[in-house]
Coordinates of C-alpha atoms in Angstrom, one line a residue:
X1 CA 5.1 8.8 -27.5
X2 CA 4.1 10.1 -30.9
X3 CA 2.2 13.2 -31.8
X4 CA -1.1 11.7 -33.0
X5 CA -3.9 13.8 -31.5
X6 CA -5.7 17.0 -32.3
X7 CA -5.4 20.0 -30.1
X8 CA -9.2 20.3 -30.2
X9 CA -9.7 17.0 -28.5
X10 CA -12.1 17.3 -25.6
X11 CA -10.3 17.6 -22.2
X12 CA -12.3 14.8 -20.7
X13 CA -11.3 12.4 -23.5
X14 CA -7.6 13.5 -23.3
X15 CA -7.6 12.9 -19.5
X16 CA -9.1 9.4 -20.0
X17 CA -6.3 8.7 -22.5
X18 CA -3.7 10.0 -20.0
X19 CA -5.0 7.5 -17.4
X20 CA -4.7 4.7 -20.0
X21 CA -1.1 5.7 -20.7
X22 CA -0.4 5.8 -17.0
X23 CA -1.8 2.3 -16.5
X24 CA 0.3 1.1 -19.4
X25 CA 3.6 2.8 -18.6
X26 CA 3.5 3.2 -14.8
X27 CA 4.2 7.0 -15.0
X28 CA 3.6 9.9 -17.3
X29 CA 5.7 13.0 -17.9
X30 CA 4.1 16.4 -18.8
X31 CA 6.6 17.1 -21.5
X32 CA 6.0 13.8 -23.3
X33 CA 2.2 14.2 -22.9
X34 CA 2.4 17.7 -24.4
X35 CA 4.0 16.3 -27.6
X36 CA 1.8 13.2 -27.6
X37 CA -1.5 15.2 -27.6
X38 CA -0.1 18.3 -29.4
X39 CA -1.1 20.7 -26.6
X40 CA 0.9 23.0 -24.3
X41 CA 2.5 21.7 -21.1
X42 CA 0.3 24.2 -19.2
X43 CA -2.7 22.3 -20.6
X44 CA -1.3 19.0 -19.6
X45 CA -0.5 20.3 -16.1
X46 CA -4.1 21.4 -15.8
X47 CA -5.2 17.9 -16.9
X48 CA -2.9 16.3 -14.3
X49 CA -4.2 18.7 -11.6
X50 CA -7.8 17.7 -12.4
X51 CA -6.9 14.0 -12.3
X52 CA -5.1 14.6 -9.0
X53 CA -8.0 16.4 -7.5
X54 CA -10.3 13.5 -8.5
X55 CA -7.9 11.1 -6.6
X56 CA -6.9 9.3 -9.8
X57 CA -3.2 10.2 -10.0
X58 CA -0.5 11.4 -7.7
X59 CA 1.3 14.5 -8.9
X60 CA 5.1 14.4 -8.9
X61 CA 7.7 16.8 -10.3
X62 CA 7.2 16.9 -14.0
X63 CA 4.4 14.4 -14.3
X64 CA 2.3 11.9 -12.4
X65 CA 2.3 8.4 -10.9
X66 CA -0.6 5.9 -10.3
X67 CA -2.6 5.7 -7.1
X68 CA -4.0 2.4 -5.8
X69 CA -7.5 1.5 -7.0
X70 CA -8.9 1.4 -3.5
X71 CA -7.5 4.8 -2.4
X72 CA -9.9 6.8 -0.3
X73 CA -12.1 3.9 0.7
X74 CA -12.8 3.6 4.4
X75 CA -11.7 0.6 6.5
X76 CA -15.1 -1.2 6.5
X77 CA -15.6 -0.8 2.7
X78 CA -12.2 -2.4 2.2
X79 CA -12.9 -5.2 4.6
X80 CA -16.2 -6.0 2.9
X81 CA -14.4 -6.1 -0.4
X82 CA -11.9 -8.8 0.7
X83 CA -11.7 -11.4 -2.1
X84 CA -9.9 -14.6 -2.8
X85 CA -6.7 -12.9 -3.8
X86 CA -6.4 -11.1 -0.4
X87 CA -7.3 -14.4 1.4
X88 CA -4.5 -16.3 -0.4
X89 CA -2.0 -13.5 0.3
X90 CA -3.0 -13.5 4.0
X91 CA -2.7 -17.3 4.3
X92 CA 0.7 -17.2 2.8
X93 CA 1.8 -14.5 5.2
X94 CA 0.2 -16.2 8.2
X95 CA 2.2 -19.4 7.5
X96 CA 5.4 -17.4 8.4
X97 CA 4.4 -16.9 12.0
X98 CA 6.1 -19.3 14.6
X99 CA 5.2 -20.1 18.1
X100 CA 6.8 -17.9 20.7
X101 CA 7.3 -14.9 18.5
X102 CA 6.4 -11.3 19.2
X103 CA 4.4 -10.1 16.2
X104 CA 3.3 -6.6 15.3
X105 CA 0.2 -6.2 13.2
X106 CA -0.1 -2.9 11.4
X107 CA -3.6 -1.6 10.6
X108 CA -5.4 -2.5 7.3
X109 CA -7.9 -4.9 5.7
X110 CA -5.1 -7.2 4.6
X111 CA -3.4 -7.4 8.0
X112 CA -6.9 -8.1 9.5
X113 CA -7.2 -11.0 7.1
X114 CA -3.7 -12.2 8.2
X115 CA -4.9 -12.2 11.8
X116 CA -7.9 -14.3 10.7
X117 CA -5.7 -16.8 8.9
X118 CA -3.4 -17.7 11.8
X119 CA -3.4 -21.4 12.9
X120 CA -5.9 -21.9 15.7
X121 CA -3.3 -23.3 18.1
X122 CA -0.6 -20.6 17.5
X123 CA 1.1 -19.2 20.7
X124 CA 2.4 -15.7 20.2
X125 CA 2.4 -12.2 21.7
X126 CA 0.7 -9.8 19.3
X127 CA 0.8 -6.0 19.3
X128 CA -1.5 -3.8 17.2
X129 CA -2.9 -0.3 17.1
X130 CA -6.1 -1.6 15.5
X131 CA -9.0 -2.4 17.8
X132 CA -10.5 -4.6 15.1
X133 CA -7.4 -6.7 14.7
X134 CA -7.0 -6.9 18.5
X135 CA -10.5 -8.3 18.8
X136 CA -9.8 -10.8 16.1
X137 CA -6.6 -11.9 17.8
X138 CA -8.2 -12.1 21.2
X139 CA -10.3 -15.0 19.9
X140 CA -7.2 -17.2 19.8
X141 CA -6.6 -18.9 23.2
X142 CA -2.8 -18.9 22.7
X143 CA -2.3 -15.2 21.7
X144 CA -1.5 -12.5 24.2
X145 CA -2.8 -9.3 22.8
X146 CA -1.3 -5.8 23.5
X147 CA -3.4 -2.9 22.1
X148 CA -1.5 0.3 21.5
X149 CA -4.1 2.9 22.4
X150 CA -4.5 6.5 21.3
X151 CA -6.8 8.7 19.1
X152 CA -8.8 6.5 16.8
X153 CA -8.9 7.4 13.1
X154 CA -12.3 6.4 11.8
X155 CA -11.0 6.0 8.2
X156 CA -8.3 3.5 9.2
X157 CA -9.8 2.2 12.4
X158 CA -6.4 2.5 14.0
X159 CA -5.0 4.5 16.9
X160 CA -2.3 7.2 16.6
X161 CA -0.6 9.8 18.7
X162 CA 1.9 10.1 21.5
X163 CA 0.6 7.2 23.6
X164 CA 0.6 4.8 20.6
X165 CA 4.1 5.8 19.7
X166 CA 5.4 5.4 23.2
X167 CA 4.2 1.8 23.5
X168 CA 5.5 0.8 20.0
X169 CA 8.9 2.5 20.7
X170 CA 9.3 0.1 23.7
X171 CA 8.9 -3.1 21.6
X172 CA 11.5 -5.3 20.0
X173 CA 9.5 -7.7 17.9
X174 CA 10.4 -10.7 15.8
X175 CA 8.0 -9.9 13.0
X176 CA 6.0 -7.1 11.6
X177 CA 3.1 -7.3 9.1
X178 CA 3.1 -3.8 7.7
X179 CA 0.1 -2.3 6.0
X180 CA 0.9 -0.9 2.5
X181 CA -1.3 1.8 1.0
X182 CA 1.1 2.1 -1.9
X183 CA 4.7 1.0 -2.7
X184 CA 6.9 2.3 -5.5
X185 CA 10.6 1.2 -6.1
X186 CA 11.8 4.8 -6.3
X187 CA 9.4 6.6 -4.0
X188 CA 9.1 3.9 -1.4
X189 CA 6.2 3.1 1.0
X190 CA 3.6 5.8 1.1
X191 CA 0.3 6.4 2.9
X192 CA -2.9 8.3 2.3
X193 CA -3.1 9.4 6.0
X194 CA -0.5 11.8 7.5
X195 CA -1.1 10.6 11.1
X196 CA -0.1 7.0 10.0
X197 CA 3.4 8.0 9.0
X198 CA 5.1 8.2 12.5
X199 CA 3.2 5.0 13.6
X200 CA 4.3 3.0 10.6
X201 CA 7.9 4.3 11.0
X202 CA 7.9 3.2 14.7
X203 CA 6.6 -0.2 13.7
X204 CA 9.3 -0.6 11.1
X205 CA 11.9 0.2 13.7
X206 CA 10.4 -2.2 16.2
X207 CA 10.8 -5.5 14.3
X208 CA 13.7 -7.7 13.2
X209 CA 11.8 -8.8 10.1
X210 CA 9.3 -6.8 8.1
X211 CA 6.7 -8.4 5.8
X212 CA 4.6 -6.3 3.5
X213 CA 1.6 -8.0 1.9
X214 CA 0.0 -6.3 -1.1
X215 CA -2.2 -6.7 -4.1
X216 CA -0.9 -5.9 -7.5
X217 CA -2.6 -2.5 -7.9
X218 CA -0.5 -1.1 -5.0
X219 CA 2.8 -2.0 -6.7
X220 CA 4.2 1.0 -8.5
X221 CA 1.6 3.3 -7.0
X222 CA 2.1 6.4 -4.8
X223 CA 0.1 8.1 -2.0
X224 CA 0.7 11.7 -0.8
X225 CA 2.7 10.9 2.4
X226 CA 6.0 8.9 2.1
X227 CA 6.7 6.6 5.0
X228 CA 10.1 5.0 4.2
X229 CA 12.2 3.6 1.4
X230 CA 11.4 0.1 0.1
X231 CA 14.6 -1.4 1.7
X232 CA 12.9 -1.0 5.1
X233 CA 10.9 -4.1 4.0
X234 CA 12.6 -7.6 4.1
X235 CA 9.8 -9.7 2.4
X236 CA 7.2 -8.6 -0.1
X237 CA 4.3 -10.9 -0.6
X238 CA 2.1 -10.3 -3.7
X239 CA 0.0 -11.9 -6.4
X240 CA 1.3 -14.6 -8.9
X241 CA 0.0 -12.8 -12.0
X242 CA 2.3 -9.7 -11.4
X243 CA 4.8 -9.6 -14.3
X244 CA 8.4 -10.5 -13.4
X245 CA 9.5 -7.1 -14.5
X246 CA 7.1 -5.4 -12.1
X247 CA 8.6 -7.2 -9.1
X248 CA 12.1 -7.3 -10.4
X249 CA 12.8 -3.7 -9.3
X250 CA 12.0 -4.7 -5.7
X251 CA 14.3 -7.7 -5.9
X252 CA 17.1 -5.4 -7.1
X253 CA 16.5 -3.4 -3.9
X254 CA 17.3 -6.5 -1.9
X255 CA 13.7 -7.5 -1.0
X256 CA 12.6 -11.1 -0.9
X257 CA 9.6 -11.3 -3.2
X258 CA 7.2 -14.1 -2.7
X259 CA 4.2 -14.7 -5.0
X260 CA 1.1 -16.8 -4.5
X261 CA 0.9 -20.1 -6.3
X262 CA -2.3 -19.3 -8.2

């Protein structure tokens, strides 16, 4: 970064430029931003604090990382925004399910779309803590559905708590489709909701093979609560247009990275 800005620049303009730098570089450091904008690090820290409070960045030691574009949106909003990209990702994920398997479906709009994309004649046992996903799976004549009950979080439309954990802890599944709020090669898998963390961890422990399906905006992004390192995932399914460098870090960690054809 080069020193090319005036110290009298409006804070709102500077913060917008910080967001542009974050989008370009994937992270920003307070010390570098201080030099770039010719202002004190205290000023930059206030900028980052304001952006964090607005839900636009995730503060980390010395700087900030991106947050997903849909962060903070409730379940039904995200479901109603399902587009062709999520549909293609879900279809690619659903093609990995085989008859006779025990499959765990984490909560989320993408995992709901995976449930909707299964072959009509599939024969599996499915476990989920999401009532919406359970209802969708129950429409398949060959799917036995086990719903892990507990306290329902209206934002995620998923159950959590002791009863949910107890059921998931007793499962040895073949496959898990895990919901991903954000995933970063160094930080790992992270979530916006604290009560999701133990449930997601239990699901990761429950399955022989873990598949994460995510849109490009969640790659390299961070949410407040870290769930697990990236190597807890075996297969990452994402969009075709993601640059090879952006997925290369995940391959270096040992993940199988699968991208859509179009």
